[in-house]
């Protein structure tokens, strides 16, 4: 059997088109567009490329976009003051501070300084709490888990009563996606197990999964024999395992590998996300969706 591919690149286009339509309609009725600020500190190449993509996507959607680049040595106090300025700027609905931050800045302090109602990353403790409560309390689900759930829903995978096994317990992916899948509601109602580095028999847990979500950051961790035939496999891993020359651009690019042995797994799974082109493209998409949501809250039309 060859698994159905769950392509993030295609689902991204569907969702971005929906957002674009919504933005056009609201602009016509309210003469306003969503506003997003991206704050980038320093010149980390990976951060620059993520932020560039975020800006490009926001522009494509017709958002008001502010790109606020700060030097590597910006003080923590200045950064906190900057966040405060955007907190009280009514033209801004979403504030994104690109992580990681330089060592002299306390990440927790910075994330906590963002107004929870503009925290489109969903990292503020208030939004983590809202996610835990579930239902109408949820304002901004964190972007990668939200993208995973959206992919599962849009590819027609049954989640109600399904055994979901999440490999990894990070605050950004493992814990929130486990929390989301256990809630009442569409794309959820699952029975969830989280496994991690101290789990005694990883393979035994994975073998029971109807939906296996892997966010461990270990290339090829999940072996094909751990996959239940017909299962849905979501591979969140984006591991750089080498470099190659791009056929398109002639430039050096990273060779990416997921946490799952894709070639063998696709012969066993019912559906599977590729790496790259699976979960990756969904994160920025959901950031845009959260920014639109924040804008609608502001206008009282959410
Ligand atoms: N750095 C890597 N991924 C992310 C993300 O999703 N949000 C922010 N703010 N920084 C990141």
XYZ file of N, CA and C in Angstrom, residues 165-169 193-206 208:
60
model
N -1.029 9.223 19.251
C 0.227 9.169 20.013
C 1.104 10.335 19.542
N 1.514 11.162 20.508
C 2.376 12.308 20.211
C 3.775 11.977 20.716
N 4.754 12.026 19.823
C 6.137 11.769 20.220
C 6.820 13.128 20.412
N 7.133 13.451 21.657
C 7.754 14.750 21.969
C 6.861 15.548 22.893
N 7.495 16.280 23.839
C 6.717 17.015 24.847
C 7.133 18.482 24.926
N -1.951 9.925 23.953
C -0.782 9.518 24.746
C 0.402 10.390 24.309
N 1.131 10.919 25.288
C 2.382 11.623 24.938
C 3.549 10.708 25.323
N 4.456 10.492 24.386
C 5.656 9.724 24.708
C 6.878 10.619 24.525
N 7.954 10.287 25.237
C 9.130 11.168 25.242
C 10.388 10.356 25.545
N 11.480 11.063 25.767
C 12.780 10.387 25.902
C 12.833 9.393 27.070
N 11.983 9.564 28.077
C 12.006 8.645 29.220
C 10.954 7.536 29.106
N 10.206 7.521 28.018
C 9.183 6.484 27.847
C 9.862 5.120 27.695
N 9.284 4.105 28.377
C 9.965 2.798 28.416
C 9.941 2.074 27.072
N 8.764 2.017 26.432
C 8.703 1.256 25.182
C 8.028 2.107 24.106
N 8.839 2.945 23.496
C 8.361 3.882 22.462
C 7.630 3.134 21.357
N 8.233 2.063 20.893
C 7.691 1.312 19.757
C 6.286 0.804 20.066
N 6.087 0.261 21.263
C 4.781 -0.327 21.616
C 3.683 0.729 21.576
N 3.998 1.928 22.065
C 3.000 3.009 22.045
C 2.703 3.424 20.605
N 3.761 3.636 19.825
C 3.570 4.090 18.438
C 2.732 3.099 17.642
N 0.275 1.424 18.450
C -1.162 1.503 18.735
C -1.811 2.722 18.083
